[in-house]
Short mmCIF file of C-alpha atoms in Angstrom, two decimals:
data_model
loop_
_atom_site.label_atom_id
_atom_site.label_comp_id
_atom_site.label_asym_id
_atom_site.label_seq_id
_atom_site.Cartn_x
_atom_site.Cartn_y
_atom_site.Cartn_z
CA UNK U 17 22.37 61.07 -27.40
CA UNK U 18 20.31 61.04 -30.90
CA UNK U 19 17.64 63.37 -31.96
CA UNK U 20 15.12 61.47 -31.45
CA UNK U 21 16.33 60.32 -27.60
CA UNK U 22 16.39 63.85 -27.04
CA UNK U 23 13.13 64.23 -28.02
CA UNK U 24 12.09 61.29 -25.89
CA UNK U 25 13.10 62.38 -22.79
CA UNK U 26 12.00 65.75 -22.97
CA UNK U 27 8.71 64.26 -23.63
CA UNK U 28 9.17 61.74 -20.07
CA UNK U 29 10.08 64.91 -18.49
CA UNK U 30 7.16 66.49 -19.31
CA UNK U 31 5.11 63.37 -18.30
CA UNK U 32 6.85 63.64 -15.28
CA UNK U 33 6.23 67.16 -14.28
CA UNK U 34 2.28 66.10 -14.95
CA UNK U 35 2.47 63.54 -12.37
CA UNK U 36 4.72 65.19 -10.69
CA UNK U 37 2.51 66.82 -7.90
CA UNK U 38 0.74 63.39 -6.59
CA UNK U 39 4.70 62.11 -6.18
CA UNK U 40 5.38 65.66 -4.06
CA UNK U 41 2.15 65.20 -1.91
CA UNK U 42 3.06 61.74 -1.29
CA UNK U 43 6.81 62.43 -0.28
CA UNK U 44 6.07 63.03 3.25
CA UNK U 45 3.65 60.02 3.69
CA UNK U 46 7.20 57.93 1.52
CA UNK U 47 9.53 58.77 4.39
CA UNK U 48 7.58 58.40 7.04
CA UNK U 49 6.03 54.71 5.59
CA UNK U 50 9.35 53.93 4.46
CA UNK U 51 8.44 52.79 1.27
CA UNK U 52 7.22 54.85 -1.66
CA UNK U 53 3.57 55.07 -1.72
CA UNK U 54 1.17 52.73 -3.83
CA UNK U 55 0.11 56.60 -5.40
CA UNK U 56 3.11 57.38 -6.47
CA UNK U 57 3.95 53.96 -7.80
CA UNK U 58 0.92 53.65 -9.79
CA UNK U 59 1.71 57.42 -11.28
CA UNK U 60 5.38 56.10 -11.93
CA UNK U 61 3.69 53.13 -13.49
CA UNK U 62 1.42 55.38 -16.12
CA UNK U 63 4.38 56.79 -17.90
CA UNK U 64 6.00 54.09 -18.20
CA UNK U 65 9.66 55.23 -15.83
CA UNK U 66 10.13 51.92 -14.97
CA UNK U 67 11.00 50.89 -18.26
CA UNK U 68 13.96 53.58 -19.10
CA UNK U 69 15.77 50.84 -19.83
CA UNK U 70 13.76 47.84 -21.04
CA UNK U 71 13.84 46.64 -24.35
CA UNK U 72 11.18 48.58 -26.99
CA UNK U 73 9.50 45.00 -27.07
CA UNK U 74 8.45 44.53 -24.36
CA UNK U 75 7.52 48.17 -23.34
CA UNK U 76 10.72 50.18 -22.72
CA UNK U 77 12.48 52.98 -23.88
CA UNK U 78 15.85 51.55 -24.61
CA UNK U 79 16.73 55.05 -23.30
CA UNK U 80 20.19 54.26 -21.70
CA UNK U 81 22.28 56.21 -18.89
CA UNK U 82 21.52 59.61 -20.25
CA UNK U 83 17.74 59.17 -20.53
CA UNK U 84 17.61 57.86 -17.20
CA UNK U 85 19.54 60.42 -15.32
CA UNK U 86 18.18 63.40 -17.19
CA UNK U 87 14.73 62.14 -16.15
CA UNK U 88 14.89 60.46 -12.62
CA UNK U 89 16.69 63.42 -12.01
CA UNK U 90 13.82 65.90 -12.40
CA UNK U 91 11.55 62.90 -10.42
CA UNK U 92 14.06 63.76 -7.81
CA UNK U 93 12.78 67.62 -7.66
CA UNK U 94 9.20 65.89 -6.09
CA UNK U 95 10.63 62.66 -4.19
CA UNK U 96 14.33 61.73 -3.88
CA UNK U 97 12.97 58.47 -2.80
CA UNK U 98 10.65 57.76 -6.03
CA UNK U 99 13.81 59.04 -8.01
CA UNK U 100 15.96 56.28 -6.49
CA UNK U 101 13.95 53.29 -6.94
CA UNK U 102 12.97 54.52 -10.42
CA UNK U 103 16.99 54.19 -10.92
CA UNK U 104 17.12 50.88 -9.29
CA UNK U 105 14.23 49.10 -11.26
CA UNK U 106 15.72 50.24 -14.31
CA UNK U 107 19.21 49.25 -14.29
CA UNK U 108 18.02 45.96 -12.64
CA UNK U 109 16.03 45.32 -16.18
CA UNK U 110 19.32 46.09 -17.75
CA UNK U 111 21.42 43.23 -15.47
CA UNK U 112 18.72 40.88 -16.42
CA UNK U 113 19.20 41.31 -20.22
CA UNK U 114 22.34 39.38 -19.18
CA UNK U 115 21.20 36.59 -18.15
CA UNK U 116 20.00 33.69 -20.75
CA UNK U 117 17.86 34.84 -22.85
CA UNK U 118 15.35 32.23 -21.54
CA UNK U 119 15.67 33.32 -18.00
CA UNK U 120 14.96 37.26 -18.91
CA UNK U 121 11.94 35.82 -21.77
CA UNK U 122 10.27 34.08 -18.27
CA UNK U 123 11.33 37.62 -16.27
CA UNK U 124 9.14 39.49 -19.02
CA UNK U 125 6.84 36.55 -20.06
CA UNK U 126 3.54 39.21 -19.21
CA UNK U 127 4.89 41.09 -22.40
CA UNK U 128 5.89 44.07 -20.95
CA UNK U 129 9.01 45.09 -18.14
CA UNK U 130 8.67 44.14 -14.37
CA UNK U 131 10.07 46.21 -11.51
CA UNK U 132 12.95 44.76 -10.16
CA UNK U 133 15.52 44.96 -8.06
CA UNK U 134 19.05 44.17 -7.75
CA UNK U 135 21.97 43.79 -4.91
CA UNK U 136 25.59 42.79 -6.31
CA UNK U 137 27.22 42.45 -3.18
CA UNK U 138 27.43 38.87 -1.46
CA UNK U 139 27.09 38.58 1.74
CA UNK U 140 27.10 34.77 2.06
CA UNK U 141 24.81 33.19 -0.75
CA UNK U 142 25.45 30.34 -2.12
CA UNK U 143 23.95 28.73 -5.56
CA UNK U 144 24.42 24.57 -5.48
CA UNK U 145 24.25 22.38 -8.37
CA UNK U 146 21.03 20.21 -7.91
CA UNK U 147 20.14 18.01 -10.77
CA UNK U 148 19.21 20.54 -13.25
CA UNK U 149 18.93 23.83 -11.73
CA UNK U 150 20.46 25.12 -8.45
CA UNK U 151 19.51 25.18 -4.21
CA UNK U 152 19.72 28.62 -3.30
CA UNK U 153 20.00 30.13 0.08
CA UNK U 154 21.08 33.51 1.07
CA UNK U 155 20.50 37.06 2.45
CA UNK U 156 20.87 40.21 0.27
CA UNK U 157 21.17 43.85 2.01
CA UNK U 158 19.80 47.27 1.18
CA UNK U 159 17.41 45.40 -1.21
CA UNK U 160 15.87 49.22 -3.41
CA UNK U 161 13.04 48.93 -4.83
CA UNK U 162 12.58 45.12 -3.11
CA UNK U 163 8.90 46.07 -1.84
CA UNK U 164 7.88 47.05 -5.24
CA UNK U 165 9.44 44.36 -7.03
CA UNK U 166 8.24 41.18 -9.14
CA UNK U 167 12.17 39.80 -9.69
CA UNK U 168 15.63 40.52 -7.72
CA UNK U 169 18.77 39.80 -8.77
CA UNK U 170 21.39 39.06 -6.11
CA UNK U 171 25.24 38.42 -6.20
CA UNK U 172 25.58 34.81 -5.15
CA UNK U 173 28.87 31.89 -4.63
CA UNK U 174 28.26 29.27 -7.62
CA UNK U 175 29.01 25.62 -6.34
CA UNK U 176 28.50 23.50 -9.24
CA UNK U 177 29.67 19.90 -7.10
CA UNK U 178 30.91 18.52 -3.64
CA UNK U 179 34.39 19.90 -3.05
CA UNK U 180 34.21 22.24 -5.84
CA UNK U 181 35.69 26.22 -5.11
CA UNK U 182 32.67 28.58 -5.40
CA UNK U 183 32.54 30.91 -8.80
CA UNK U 184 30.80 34.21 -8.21
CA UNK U 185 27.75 34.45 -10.15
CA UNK U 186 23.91 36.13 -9.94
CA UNK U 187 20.53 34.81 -9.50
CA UNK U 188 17.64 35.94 -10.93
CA UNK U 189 14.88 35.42 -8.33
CA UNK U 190 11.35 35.67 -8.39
CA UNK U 191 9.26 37.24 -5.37
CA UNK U 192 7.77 33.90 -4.83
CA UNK U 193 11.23 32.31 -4.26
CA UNK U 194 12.23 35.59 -1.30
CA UNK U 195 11.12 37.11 1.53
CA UNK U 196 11.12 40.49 2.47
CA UNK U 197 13.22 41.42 6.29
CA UNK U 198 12.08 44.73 7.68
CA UNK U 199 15.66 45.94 8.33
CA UNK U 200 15.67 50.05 6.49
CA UNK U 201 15.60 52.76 8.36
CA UNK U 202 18.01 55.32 7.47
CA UNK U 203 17.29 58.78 7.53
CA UNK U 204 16.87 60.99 4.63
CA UNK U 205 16.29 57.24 2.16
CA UNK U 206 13.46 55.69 4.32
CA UNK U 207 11.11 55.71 1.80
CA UNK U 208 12.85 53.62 -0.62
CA UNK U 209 12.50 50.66 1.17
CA UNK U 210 15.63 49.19 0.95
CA UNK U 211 14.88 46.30 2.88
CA UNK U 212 16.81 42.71 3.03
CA UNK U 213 15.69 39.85 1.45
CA UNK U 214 16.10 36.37 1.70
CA UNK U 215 15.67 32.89 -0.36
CA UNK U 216 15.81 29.60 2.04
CA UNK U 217 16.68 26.51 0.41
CA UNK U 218 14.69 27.75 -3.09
CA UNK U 219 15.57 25.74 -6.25
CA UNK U 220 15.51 27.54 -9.35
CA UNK U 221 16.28 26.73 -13.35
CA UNK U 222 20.38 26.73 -14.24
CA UNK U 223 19.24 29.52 -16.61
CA UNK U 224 18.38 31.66 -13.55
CA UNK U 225 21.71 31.57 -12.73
CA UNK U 226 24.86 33.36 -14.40
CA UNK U 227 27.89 33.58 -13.82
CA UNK U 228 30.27 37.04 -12.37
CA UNK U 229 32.09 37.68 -15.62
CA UNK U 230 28.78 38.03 -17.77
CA UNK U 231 26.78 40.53 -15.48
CA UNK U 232 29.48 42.62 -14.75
CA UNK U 233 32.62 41.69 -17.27
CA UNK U 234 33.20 43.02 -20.54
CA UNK U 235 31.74 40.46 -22.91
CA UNK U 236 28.37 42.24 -23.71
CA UNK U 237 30.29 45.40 -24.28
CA UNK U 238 32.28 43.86 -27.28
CA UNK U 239 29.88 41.54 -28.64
CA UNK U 240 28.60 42.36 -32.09
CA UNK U 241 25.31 40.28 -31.58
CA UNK U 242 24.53 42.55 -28.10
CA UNK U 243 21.89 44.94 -27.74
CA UNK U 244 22.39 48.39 -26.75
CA UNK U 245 20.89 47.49 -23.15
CA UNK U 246 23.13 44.34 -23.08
CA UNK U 247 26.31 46.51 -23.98
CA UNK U 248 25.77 49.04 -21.32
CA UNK U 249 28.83 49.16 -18.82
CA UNK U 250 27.27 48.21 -15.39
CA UNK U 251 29.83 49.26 -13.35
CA UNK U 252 30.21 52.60 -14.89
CA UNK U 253 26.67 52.86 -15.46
CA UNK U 254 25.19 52.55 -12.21
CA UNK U 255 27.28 55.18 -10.21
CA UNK U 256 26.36 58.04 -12.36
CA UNK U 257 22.64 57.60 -12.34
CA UNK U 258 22.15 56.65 -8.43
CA UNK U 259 22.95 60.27 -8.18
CA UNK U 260 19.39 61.92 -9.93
CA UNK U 261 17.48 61.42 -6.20
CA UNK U 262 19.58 63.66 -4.32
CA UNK U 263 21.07 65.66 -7.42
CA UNK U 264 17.00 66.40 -7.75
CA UNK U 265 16.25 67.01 -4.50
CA UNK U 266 19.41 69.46 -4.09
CA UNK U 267 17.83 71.04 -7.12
CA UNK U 268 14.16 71.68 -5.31
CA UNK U 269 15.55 72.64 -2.30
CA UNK U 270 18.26 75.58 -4.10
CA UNK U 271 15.44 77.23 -5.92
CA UNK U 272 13.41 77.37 -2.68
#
């Protein structure tokens, strides 16, 4: 980590500690709701946490896995919950980056980052060549972050004819093209809302759609042309960061 990302998150985590009592006196009403509350979204929102890892143009930090554990981590000391969709949202931004560049332009086309969300398990969804773009149907589980989200990216089977074997791949949906399946319950993660959800015979542009190998494989990471977001191992990534929540709320509850 440079100087100056150093000096960046100290300043988030500082930011965070100011908000950080409306996201404690809303952790009980989280659980309980099952979903973090609009409060603490909206004081998630002012610093800017959902953007950890956006790019600097269109409102981010760039911060990487470092920034984003150090400070979700400490969001964990006042809600677990708001600590693991803050983690989600983020390293969705970071899948979409790997998309076309004109699907993740549309994703951000307000000017600034979205909240997102992101499954990359299949359960059964398919992605069928139609004309030019793709019939999508499909159910995605443990959707974090899903009731907070503008896009969701979700492992699909790419058909691209009749007959054809299906290629994995990932869509990048919008919240008009899913519903939302009350289906989260589990104790001690309530509040982050990790809900299915489901697109029913949605068509969507071929750029929404990209293949396994480019969200997850290597390419990005030896690519000269990527960005520092785009060359960010997923797969390593995302297992180190999920951990702030409860690392943060083991943290509040030792010092108690």
């Amino acid at each position: 980590m440079t100087a100056a990302s150093k000096s960046l998150t100290q300043e988030l985590i500082a930011k965070v500690h100011e908000i950080g009592p409306i996201l404690r006196d809303n952790a009980a009403e989280t659980d309980a709701g099952r979903r973090v509350t609009d409060a603490s979204i909206q004081a998630l929102d002012s610093i800017g946490i959902f953007g950890i890892n956006a790019l600097k143009a269109y409102g981010g930090f760039e911060g990487g896995a470092r920034m984003l554990l150090d400070v979700t981590t400490v969001i964990g000391t006042y809600c677990p919950n708001s600590a693991w969709i803050s983690v989600i949202s983020s390293v969705s931004s970071q899948l979409a980056l790997r998309f076309p560049e004109s699907a993740w332009k549309r994703a951000f086309s307000k000017g600034k980052y979205e909240r997102m969300a992101s499954v990359i398990t299949n359960l059964g969804a398919t992605a069928v060549r139609e004309g030019d773009g793709y019939r999508v149907n499909g159910e995605w589980a443990w959707g974090s972050n899903i009731l907070n989200s503008e896009w969701a990216i979700g492992a699909i089977a790419v058909i691209e004819a009749e007959g054809a074997d299906p290629a994995p791949g990932f869509v990048l949906l919008h919240k008009s093209d899913f519903t939302i399946k009350d289906t989260w319950y589990t104790i001690g993660m309530r509040g982050t809302g990790s809900n299915n959800f489901v697109a029913q015979d949605v068509v969507v542009p071929a750029d929404q759609i990209a293949d396994g190998g480019s969200v997850l494989g290597p390419g990005y990471e030896m690519s000269p042309e990527a960005s520092f977001l785009q060359r960010l191992t997923p797969v390593s990534m995302f297992p180190t960061v999920i951990i702030s929540g409860p690392l943060g709320g083991q943290k509040r509850h030792s010092t108690m």
